PDB file of C-alpha atoms in Angstrom:
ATOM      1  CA  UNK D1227     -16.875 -17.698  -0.964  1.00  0.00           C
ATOM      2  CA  UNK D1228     -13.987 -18.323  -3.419  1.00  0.00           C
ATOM      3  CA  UNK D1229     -12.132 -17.895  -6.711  1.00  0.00           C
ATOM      4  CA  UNK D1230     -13.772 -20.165  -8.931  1.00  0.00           C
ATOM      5  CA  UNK D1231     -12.009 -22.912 -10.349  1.00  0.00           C
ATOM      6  CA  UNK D1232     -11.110 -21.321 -14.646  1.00  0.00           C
ATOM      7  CA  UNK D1233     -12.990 -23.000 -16.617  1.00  0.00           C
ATOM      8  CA  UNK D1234     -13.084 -22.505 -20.287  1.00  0.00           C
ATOM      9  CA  UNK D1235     -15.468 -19.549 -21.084  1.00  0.00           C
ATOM     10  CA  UNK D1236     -15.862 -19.047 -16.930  1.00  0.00           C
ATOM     11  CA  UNK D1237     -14.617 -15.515 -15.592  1.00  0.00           C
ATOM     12  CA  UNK D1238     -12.174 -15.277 -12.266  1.00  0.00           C
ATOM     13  CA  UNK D1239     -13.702 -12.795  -9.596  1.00  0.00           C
ATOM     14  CA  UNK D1240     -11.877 -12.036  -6.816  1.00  0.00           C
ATOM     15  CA  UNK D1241     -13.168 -13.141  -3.195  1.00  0.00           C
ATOM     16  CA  UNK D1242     -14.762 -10.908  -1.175  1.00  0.00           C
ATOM     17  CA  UNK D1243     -12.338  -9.278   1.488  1.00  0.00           C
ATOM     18  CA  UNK D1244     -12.543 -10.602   4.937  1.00  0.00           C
ATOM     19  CA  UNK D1245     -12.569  -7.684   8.312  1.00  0.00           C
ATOM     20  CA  UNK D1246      -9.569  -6.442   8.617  1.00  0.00           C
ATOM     21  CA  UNK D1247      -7.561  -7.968   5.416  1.00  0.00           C
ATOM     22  CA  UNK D1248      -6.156  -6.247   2.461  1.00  0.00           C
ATOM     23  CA  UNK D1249      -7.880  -7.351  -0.573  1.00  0.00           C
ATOM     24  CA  UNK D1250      -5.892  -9.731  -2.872  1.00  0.00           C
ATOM     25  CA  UNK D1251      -6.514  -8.912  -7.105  1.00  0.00           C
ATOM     26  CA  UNK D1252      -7.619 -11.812  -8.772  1.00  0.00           C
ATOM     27  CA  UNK D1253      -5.632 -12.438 -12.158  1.00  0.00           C
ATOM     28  CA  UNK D1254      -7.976 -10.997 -15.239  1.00  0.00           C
ATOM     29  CA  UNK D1255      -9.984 -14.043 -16.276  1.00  0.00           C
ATOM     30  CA  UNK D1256      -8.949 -12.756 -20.025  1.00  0.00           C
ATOM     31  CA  UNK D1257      -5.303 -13.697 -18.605  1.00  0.00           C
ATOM     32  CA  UNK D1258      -6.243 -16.985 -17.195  1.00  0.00           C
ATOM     33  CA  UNK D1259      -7.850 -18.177 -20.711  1.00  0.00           C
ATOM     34  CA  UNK D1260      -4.872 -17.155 -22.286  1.00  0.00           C
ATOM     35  CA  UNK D1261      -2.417 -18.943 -20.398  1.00  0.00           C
ATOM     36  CA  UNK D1262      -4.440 -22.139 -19.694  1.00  0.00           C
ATOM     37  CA  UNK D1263      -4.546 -22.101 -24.115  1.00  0.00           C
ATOM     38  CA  UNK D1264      -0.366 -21.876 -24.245  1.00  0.00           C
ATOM     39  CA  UNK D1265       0.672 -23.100 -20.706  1.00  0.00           C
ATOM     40  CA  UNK D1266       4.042 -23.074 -22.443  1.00  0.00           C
ATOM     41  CA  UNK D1267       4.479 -19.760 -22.352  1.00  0.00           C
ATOM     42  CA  UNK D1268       2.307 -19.181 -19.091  1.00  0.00           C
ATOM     43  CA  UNK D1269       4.757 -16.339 -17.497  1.00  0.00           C
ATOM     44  CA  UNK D1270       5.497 -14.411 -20.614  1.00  0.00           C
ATOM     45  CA  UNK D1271       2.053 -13.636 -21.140  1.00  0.00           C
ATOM     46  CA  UNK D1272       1.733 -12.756 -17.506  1.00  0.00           C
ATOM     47  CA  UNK D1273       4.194 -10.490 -17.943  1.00  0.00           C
ATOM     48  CA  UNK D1274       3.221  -8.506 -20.542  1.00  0.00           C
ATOM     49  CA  UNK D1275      -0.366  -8.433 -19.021  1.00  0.00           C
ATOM     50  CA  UNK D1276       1.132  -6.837 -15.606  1.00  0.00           C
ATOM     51  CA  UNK D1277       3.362  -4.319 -17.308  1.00  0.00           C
ATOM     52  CA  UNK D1278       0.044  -3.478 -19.509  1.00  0.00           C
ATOM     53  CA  UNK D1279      -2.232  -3.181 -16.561  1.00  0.00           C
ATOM     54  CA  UNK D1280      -0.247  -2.696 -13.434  1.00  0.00           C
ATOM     55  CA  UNK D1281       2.604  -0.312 -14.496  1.00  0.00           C
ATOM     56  CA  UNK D1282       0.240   2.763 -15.121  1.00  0.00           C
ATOM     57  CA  UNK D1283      -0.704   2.247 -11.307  1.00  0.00           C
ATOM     58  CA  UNK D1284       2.434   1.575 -10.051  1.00  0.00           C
ATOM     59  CA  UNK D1285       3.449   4.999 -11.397  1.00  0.00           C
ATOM     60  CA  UNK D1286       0.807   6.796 -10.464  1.00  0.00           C
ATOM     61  CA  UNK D1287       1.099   5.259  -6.806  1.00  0.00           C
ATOM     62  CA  UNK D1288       4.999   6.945  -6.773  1.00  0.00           C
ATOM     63  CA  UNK D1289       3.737  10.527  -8.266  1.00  0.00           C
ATOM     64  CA  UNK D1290       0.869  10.464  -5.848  1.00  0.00           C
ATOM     65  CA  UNK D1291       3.284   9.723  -2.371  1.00  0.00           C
ATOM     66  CA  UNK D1292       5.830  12.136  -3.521  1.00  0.00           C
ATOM     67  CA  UNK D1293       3.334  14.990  -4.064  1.00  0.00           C
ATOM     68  CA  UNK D1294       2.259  14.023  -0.667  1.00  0.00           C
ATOM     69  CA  UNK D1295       5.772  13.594   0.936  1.00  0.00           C
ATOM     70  CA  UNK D1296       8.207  15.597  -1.399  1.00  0.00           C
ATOM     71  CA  UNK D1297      11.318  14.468   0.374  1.00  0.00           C
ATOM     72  CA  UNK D1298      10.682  10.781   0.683  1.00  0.00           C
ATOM     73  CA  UNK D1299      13.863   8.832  -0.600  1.00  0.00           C
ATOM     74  CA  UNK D1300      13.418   6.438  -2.987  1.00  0.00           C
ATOM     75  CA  UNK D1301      14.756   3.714  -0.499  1.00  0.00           C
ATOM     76  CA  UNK D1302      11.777   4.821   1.904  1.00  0.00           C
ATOM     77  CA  UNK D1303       9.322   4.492  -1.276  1.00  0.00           C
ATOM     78  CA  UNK D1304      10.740   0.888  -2.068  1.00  0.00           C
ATOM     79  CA  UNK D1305      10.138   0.218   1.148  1.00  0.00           C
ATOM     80  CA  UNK D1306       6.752   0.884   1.548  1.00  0.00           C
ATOM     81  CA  UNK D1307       5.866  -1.094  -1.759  1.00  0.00           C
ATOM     82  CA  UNK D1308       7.896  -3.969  -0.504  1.00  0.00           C
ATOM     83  CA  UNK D1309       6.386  -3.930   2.919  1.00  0.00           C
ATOM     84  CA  UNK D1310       2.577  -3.630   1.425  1.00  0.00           C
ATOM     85  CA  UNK D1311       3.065  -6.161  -1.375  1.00  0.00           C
ATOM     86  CA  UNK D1312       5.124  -9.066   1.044  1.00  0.00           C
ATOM     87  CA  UNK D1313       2.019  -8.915   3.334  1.00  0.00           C
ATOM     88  CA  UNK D1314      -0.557  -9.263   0.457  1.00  0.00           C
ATOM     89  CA  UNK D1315       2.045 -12.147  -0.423  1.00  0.00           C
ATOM     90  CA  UNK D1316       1.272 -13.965   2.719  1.00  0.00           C
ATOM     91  CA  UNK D1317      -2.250 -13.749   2.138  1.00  0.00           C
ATOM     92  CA  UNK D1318      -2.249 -15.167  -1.019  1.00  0.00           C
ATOM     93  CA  UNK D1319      -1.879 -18.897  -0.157  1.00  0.00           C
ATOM     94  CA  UNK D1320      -5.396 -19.624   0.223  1.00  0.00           C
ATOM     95  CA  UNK D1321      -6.829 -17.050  -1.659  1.00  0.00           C
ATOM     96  CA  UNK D1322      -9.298 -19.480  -3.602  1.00  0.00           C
ATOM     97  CA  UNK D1323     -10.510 -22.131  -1.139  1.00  0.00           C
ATOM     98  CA  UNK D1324     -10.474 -24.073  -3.945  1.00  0.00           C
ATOM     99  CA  UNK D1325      -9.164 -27.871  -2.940  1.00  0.00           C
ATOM    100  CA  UNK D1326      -6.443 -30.281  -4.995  1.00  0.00           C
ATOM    101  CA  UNK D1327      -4.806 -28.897  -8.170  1.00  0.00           C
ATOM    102  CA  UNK D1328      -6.942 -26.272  -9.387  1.00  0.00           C
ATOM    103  CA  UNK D1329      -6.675 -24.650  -6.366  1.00  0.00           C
ATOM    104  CA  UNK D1330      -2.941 -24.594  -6.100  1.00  0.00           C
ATOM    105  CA  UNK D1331      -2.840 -23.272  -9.552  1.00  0.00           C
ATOM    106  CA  UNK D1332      -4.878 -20.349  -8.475  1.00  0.00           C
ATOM    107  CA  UNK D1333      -3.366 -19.677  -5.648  1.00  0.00           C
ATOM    108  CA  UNK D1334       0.814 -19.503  -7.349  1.00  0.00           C
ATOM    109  CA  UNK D1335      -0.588 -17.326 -10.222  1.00  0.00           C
ATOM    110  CA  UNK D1336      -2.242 -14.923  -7.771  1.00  0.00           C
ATOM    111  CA  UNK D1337       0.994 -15.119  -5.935  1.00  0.00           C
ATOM    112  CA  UNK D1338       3.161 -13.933  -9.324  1.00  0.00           C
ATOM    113  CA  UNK D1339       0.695 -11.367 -10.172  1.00  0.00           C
ATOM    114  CA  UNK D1340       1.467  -9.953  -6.544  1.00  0.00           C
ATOM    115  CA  UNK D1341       4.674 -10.332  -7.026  1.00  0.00           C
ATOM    116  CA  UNK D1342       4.880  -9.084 -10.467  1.00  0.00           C
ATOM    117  CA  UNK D1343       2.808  -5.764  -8.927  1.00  0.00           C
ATOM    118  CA  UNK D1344       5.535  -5.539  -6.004  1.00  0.00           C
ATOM    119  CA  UNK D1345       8.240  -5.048  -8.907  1.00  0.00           C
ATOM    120  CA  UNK D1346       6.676  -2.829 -11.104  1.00  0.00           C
ATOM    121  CA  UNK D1347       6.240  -1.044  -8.078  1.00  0.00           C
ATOM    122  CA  UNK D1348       9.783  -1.100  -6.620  1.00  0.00           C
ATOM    123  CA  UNK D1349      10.757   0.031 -10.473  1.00  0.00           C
ATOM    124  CA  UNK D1350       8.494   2.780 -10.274  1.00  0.00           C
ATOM    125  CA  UNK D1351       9.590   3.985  -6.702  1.00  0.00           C
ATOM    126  CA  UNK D1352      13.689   4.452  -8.240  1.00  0.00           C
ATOM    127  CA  UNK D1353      12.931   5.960 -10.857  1.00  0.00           C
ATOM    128  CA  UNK D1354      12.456   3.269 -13.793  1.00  0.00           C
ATOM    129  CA  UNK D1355       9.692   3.703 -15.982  1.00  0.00           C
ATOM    130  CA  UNK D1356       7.085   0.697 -14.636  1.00  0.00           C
ATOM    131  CA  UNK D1357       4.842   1.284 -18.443  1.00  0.00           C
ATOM    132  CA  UNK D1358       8.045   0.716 -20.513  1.00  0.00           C
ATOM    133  CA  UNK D1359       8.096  -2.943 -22.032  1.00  0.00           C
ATOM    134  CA  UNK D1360      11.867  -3.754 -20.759  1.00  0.00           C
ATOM    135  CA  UNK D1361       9.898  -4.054 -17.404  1.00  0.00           C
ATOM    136  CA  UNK D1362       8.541  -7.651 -18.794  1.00  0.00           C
ATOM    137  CA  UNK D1363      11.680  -8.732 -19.498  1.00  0.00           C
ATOM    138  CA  UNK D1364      13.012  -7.564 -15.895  1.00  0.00           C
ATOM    139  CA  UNK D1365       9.913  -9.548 -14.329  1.00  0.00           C
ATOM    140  CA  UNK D1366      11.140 -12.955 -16.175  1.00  0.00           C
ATOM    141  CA  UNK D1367      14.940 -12.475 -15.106  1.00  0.00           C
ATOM    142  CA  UNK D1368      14.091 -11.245 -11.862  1.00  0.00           C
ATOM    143  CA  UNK D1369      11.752 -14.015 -11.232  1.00  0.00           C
ATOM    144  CA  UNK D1370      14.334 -16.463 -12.727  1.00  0.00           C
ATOM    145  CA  UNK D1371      11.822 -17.417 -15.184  1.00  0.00           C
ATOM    146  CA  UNK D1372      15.128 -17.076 -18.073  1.00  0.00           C
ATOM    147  CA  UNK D1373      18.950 -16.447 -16.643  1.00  0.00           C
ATOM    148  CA  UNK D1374      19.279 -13.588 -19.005  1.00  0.00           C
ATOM    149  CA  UNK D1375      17.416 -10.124 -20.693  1.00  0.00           C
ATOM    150  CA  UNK D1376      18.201 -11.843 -24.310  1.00  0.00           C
ATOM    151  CA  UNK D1377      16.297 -15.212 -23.859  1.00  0.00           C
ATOM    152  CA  UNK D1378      13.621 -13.347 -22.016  1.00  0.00           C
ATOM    153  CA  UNK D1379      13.074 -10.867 -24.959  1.00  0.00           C
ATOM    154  CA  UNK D1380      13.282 -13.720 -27.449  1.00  0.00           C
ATOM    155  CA  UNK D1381      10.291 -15.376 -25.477  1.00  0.00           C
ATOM    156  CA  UNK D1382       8.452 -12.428 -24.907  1.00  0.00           C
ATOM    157  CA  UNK D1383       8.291 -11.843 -28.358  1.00  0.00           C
ATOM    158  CA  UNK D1384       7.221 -15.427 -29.001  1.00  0.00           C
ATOM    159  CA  UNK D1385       4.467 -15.020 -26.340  1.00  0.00           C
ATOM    160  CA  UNK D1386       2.978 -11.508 -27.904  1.00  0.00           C
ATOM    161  CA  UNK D1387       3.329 -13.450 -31.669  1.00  0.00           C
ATOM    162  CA  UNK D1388       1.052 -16.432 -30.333  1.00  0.00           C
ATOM    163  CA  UNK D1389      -1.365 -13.863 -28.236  1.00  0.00           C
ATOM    164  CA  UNK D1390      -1.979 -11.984 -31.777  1.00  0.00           C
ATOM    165  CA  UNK D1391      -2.129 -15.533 -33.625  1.00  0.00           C
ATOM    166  CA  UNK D1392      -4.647 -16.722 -30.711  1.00  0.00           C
ATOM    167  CA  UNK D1393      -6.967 -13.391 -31.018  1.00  0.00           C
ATOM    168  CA  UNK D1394      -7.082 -14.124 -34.741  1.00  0.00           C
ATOM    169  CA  UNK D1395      -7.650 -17.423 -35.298  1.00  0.00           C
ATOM    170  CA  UNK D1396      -8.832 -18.979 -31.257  1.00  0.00           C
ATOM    171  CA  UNK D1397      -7.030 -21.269 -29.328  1.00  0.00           C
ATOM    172  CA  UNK D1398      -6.965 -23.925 -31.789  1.00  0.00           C
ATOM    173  CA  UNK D1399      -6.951 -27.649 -29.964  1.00  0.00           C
ATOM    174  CA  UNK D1400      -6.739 -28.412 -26.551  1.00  0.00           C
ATOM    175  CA  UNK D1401      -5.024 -30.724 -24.328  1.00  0.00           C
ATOM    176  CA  UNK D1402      -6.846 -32.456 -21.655  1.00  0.00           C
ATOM    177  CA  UNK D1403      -7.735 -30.072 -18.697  1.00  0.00           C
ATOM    178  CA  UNK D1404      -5.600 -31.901 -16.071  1.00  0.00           C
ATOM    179  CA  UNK D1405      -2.576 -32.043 -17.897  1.00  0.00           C
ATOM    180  CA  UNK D1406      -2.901 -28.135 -18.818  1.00  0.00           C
ATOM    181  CA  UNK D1407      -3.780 -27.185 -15.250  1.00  0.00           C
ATOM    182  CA  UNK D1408      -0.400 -29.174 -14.258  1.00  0.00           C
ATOM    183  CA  UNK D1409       1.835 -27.455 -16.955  1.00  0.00           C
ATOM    184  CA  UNK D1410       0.616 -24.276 -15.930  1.00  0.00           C
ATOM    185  CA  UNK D1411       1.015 -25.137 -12.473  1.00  0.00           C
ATOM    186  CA  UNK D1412       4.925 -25.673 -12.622  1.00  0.00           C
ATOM    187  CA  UNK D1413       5.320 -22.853 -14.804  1.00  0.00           C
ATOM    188  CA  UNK D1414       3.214 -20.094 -12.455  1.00  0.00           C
ATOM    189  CA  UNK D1415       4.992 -21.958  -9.452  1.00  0.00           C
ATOM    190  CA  UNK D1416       8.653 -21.492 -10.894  1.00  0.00           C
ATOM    191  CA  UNK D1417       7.691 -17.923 -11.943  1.00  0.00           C
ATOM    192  CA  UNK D1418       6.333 -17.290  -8.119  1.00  0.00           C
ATOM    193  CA  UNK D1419       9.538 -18.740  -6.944  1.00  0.00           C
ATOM    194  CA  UNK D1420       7.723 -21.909  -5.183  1.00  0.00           C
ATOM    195  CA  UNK D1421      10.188 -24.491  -6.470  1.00  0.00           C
ATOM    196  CA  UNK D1422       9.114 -27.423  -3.790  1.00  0.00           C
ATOM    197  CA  UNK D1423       6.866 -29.673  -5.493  1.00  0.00           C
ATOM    198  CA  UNK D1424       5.213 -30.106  -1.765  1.00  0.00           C
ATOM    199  CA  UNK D1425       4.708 -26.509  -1.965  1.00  0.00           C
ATOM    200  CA  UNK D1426       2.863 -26.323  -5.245  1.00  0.00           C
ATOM    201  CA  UNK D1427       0.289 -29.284  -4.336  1.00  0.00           C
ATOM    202  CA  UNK D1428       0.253 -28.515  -0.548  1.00  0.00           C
ATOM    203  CA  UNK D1429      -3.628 -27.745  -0.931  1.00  0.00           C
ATOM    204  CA  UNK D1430      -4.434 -31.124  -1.036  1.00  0.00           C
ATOM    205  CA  UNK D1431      -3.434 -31.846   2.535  1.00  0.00           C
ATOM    206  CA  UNK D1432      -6.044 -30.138   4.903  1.00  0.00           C
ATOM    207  CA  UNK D1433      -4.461 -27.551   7.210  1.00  0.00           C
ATOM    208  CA  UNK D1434      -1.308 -27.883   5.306  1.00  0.00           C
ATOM    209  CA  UNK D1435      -1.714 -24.404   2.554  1.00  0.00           C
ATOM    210  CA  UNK D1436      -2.331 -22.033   4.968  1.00  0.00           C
ATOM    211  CA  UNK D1437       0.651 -22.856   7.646  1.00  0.00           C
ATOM    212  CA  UNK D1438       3.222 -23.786   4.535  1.00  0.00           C
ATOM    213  CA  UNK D1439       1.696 -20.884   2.075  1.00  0.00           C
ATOM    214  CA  UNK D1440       2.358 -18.096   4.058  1.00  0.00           C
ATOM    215  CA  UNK D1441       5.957 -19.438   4.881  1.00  0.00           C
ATOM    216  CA  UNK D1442       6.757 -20.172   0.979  1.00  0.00           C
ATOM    217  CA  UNK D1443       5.033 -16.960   0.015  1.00  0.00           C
ATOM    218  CA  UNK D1444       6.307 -14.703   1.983  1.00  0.00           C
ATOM    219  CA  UNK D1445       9.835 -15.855   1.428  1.00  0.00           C
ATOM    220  CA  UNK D1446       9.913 -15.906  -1.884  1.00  0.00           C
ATOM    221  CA  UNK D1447       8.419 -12.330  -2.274  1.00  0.00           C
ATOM    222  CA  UNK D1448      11.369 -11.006   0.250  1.00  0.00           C
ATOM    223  CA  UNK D1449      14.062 -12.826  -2.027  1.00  0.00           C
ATOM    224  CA  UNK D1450      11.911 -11.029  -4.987  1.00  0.00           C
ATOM    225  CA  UNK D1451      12.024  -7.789  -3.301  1.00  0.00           C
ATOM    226  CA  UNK D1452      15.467  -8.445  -2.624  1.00  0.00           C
ATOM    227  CA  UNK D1453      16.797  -8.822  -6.380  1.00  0.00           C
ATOM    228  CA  UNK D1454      13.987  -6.063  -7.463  1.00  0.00           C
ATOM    229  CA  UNK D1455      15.796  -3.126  -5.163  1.00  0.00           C
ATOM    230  CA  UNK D1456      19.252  -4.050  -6.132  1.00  0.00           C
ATOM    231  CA  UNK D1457      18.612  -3.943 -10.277  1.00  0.00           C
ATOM    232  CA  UNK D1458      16.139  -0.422  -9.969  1.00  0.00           C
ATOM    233  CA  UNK D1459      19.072   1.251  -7.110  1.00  0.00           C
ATOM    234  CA  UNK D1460      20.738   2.474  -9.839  1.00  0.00           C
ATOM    235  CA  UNK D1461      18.197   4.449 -10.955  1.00  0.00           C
ATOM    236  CA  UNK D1462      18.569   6.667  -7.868  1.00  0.00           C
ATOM    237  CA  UNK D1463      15.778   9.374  -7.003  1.00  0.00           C
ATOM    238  CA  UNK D1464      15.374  10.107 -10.502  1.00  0.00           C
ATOM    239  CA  UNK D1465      12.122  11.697 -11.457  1.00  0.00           C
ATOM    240  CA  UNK D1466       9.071   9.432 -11.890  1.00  0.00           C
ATOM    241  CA  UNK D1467       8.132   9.666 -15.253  1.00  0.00           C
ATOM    242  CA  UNK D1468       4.353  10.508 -16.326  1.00  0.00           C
ATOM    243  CA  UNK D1469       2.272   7.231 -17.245  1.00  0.00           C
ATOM    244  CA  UNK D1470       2.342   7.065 -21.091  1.00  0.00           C
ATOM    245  CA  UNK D1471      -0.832   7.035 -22.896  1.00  0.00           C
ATOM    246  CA  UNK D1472      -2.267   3.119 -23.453  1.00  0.00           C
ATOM    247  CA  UNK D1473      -1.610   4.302 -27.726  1.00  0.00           C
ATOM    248  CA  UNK D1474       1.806   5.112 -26.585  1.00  0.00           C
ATOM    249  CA  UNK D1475       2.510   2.158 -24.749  1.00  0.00           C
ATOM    250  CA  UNK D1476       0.919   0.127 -27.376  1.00  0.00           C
ATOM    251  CA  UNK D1477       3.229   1.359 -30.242  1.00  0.00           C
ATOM    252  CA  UNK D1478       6.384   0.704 -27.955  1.00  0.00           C
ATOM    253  CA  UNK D1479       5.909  -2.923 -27.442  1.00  0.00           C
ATOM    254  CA  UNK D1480       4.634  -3.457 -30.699  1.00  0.00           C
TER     255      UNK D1480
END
């Protein structure tokens, strides 16, 4: 069995993990209804969601190997995320079975919120703080989702103002499913760094997914990986910090 297909109102589970294979995280399905409702701002709000729910792991992942391995390098540490996270990567091109569009749209946002774990993870591993909200705006420029940290900020904020409006007052009208599901498409696919149109709608050719999915997927997390070490090298071997606590966090991006 599969992902399911979001549908308004239905929840995302991940698929069950096949002998042998690493398991590859679902997106939240409270994520999912969010973005499908302002397609717009698809990779903003993924963003923030990762940095909200993945950096607290991704720091506790570096204290826990350095306890373990107290003179592991930070390169060595990078390494290992990079290595785990690129082969998740490749498995992420047919993580839905789902056919056509829907499926394709699964399958790039699963492949950002991998990708979007690797760096938060490759943050944490130099010695940058993968809880602090500057991390969302190093996802988007990283990910070439805005050219610059300014822009990125200024849609960030955007993105948090309509989450807040959207918890208050709903969703308010929506467009029809298709077009949404293509918007968010393009948007997830040029956050994911799958700029080939074939690549993006490569589902709907049988056979065609799995052989050009793993390609696309795996390079683009390697360019990712790429960019991610060179920005968090400066940070050297500096201590990890601890993860702040979720009111902490909370007040910082507020």
């Amino acid at each position: 069995m599969s992902d399911p297909v979001p549908a308004e109102g239905q929840p995302v589970t991940p698929a069950p993990p096949t002998p042998g294979s690493r398991v590859v995280e679902a997106l939240p399905a409270t994520l999912w209804d969010r973005m499908r409702q302002d397609p717009q701002y698809a990779p903003e709000h993924l963003a923030l969601e990762a940095v909200r729910r993945l950096g607290p792991e991704a720091a506790q992942w570096a204290q826990r190997i350095r306890a373990a391995q107290p003179g592991i390098s930070a390169e060595a540490l990078a390494e290992q995320a990079v290595r785990r996270f690129v082969n998740q990567a490749r498995l992420s091109g047919a993580v839905s079975g789902a056919a056509g569009l829907p499926g394709a749209v699964i399958d790039v946002g699963v492949l950002a919120w991998t990708q979007s774990r690797m760096v938060l993870h490759v943050a944490a591993a130099y010695g940058a703080d993968p809880t602090h909200s500057d991390r969302a705006t190093d996802l988007l420029v990283l990910q070439k989702v805005h050219k610059a940290a300014a822009s990125a900020r200024v849609a960030l904020g955007v993105a948090a103002g309509r989450e807040r409006a959207g918890a208050l007052f709903g969703g308010g009208g929506q467009a029809p499913l298709g077009r949404v599901m293509l918007h968010l498409g393009v948007r997830l696919a040029q956050m994911a760094g799958v700029r080939a149109a074939k690549r993006l709608f490569a589902k709907v050719v049988p056979g065609a997914a799995i052989i050009l999915g793993t390609w696309a997927n795996s390079s683009a997390t390697k360019k990712l990986a790429e960019r991610s070490r060179a920005l968090y090298r400066q940070h050297g071997d500096a201590r990890i910090p601890l993860p702040r606590h979720p009111d902490e966090a909370g007040d910082q991006s507020a």
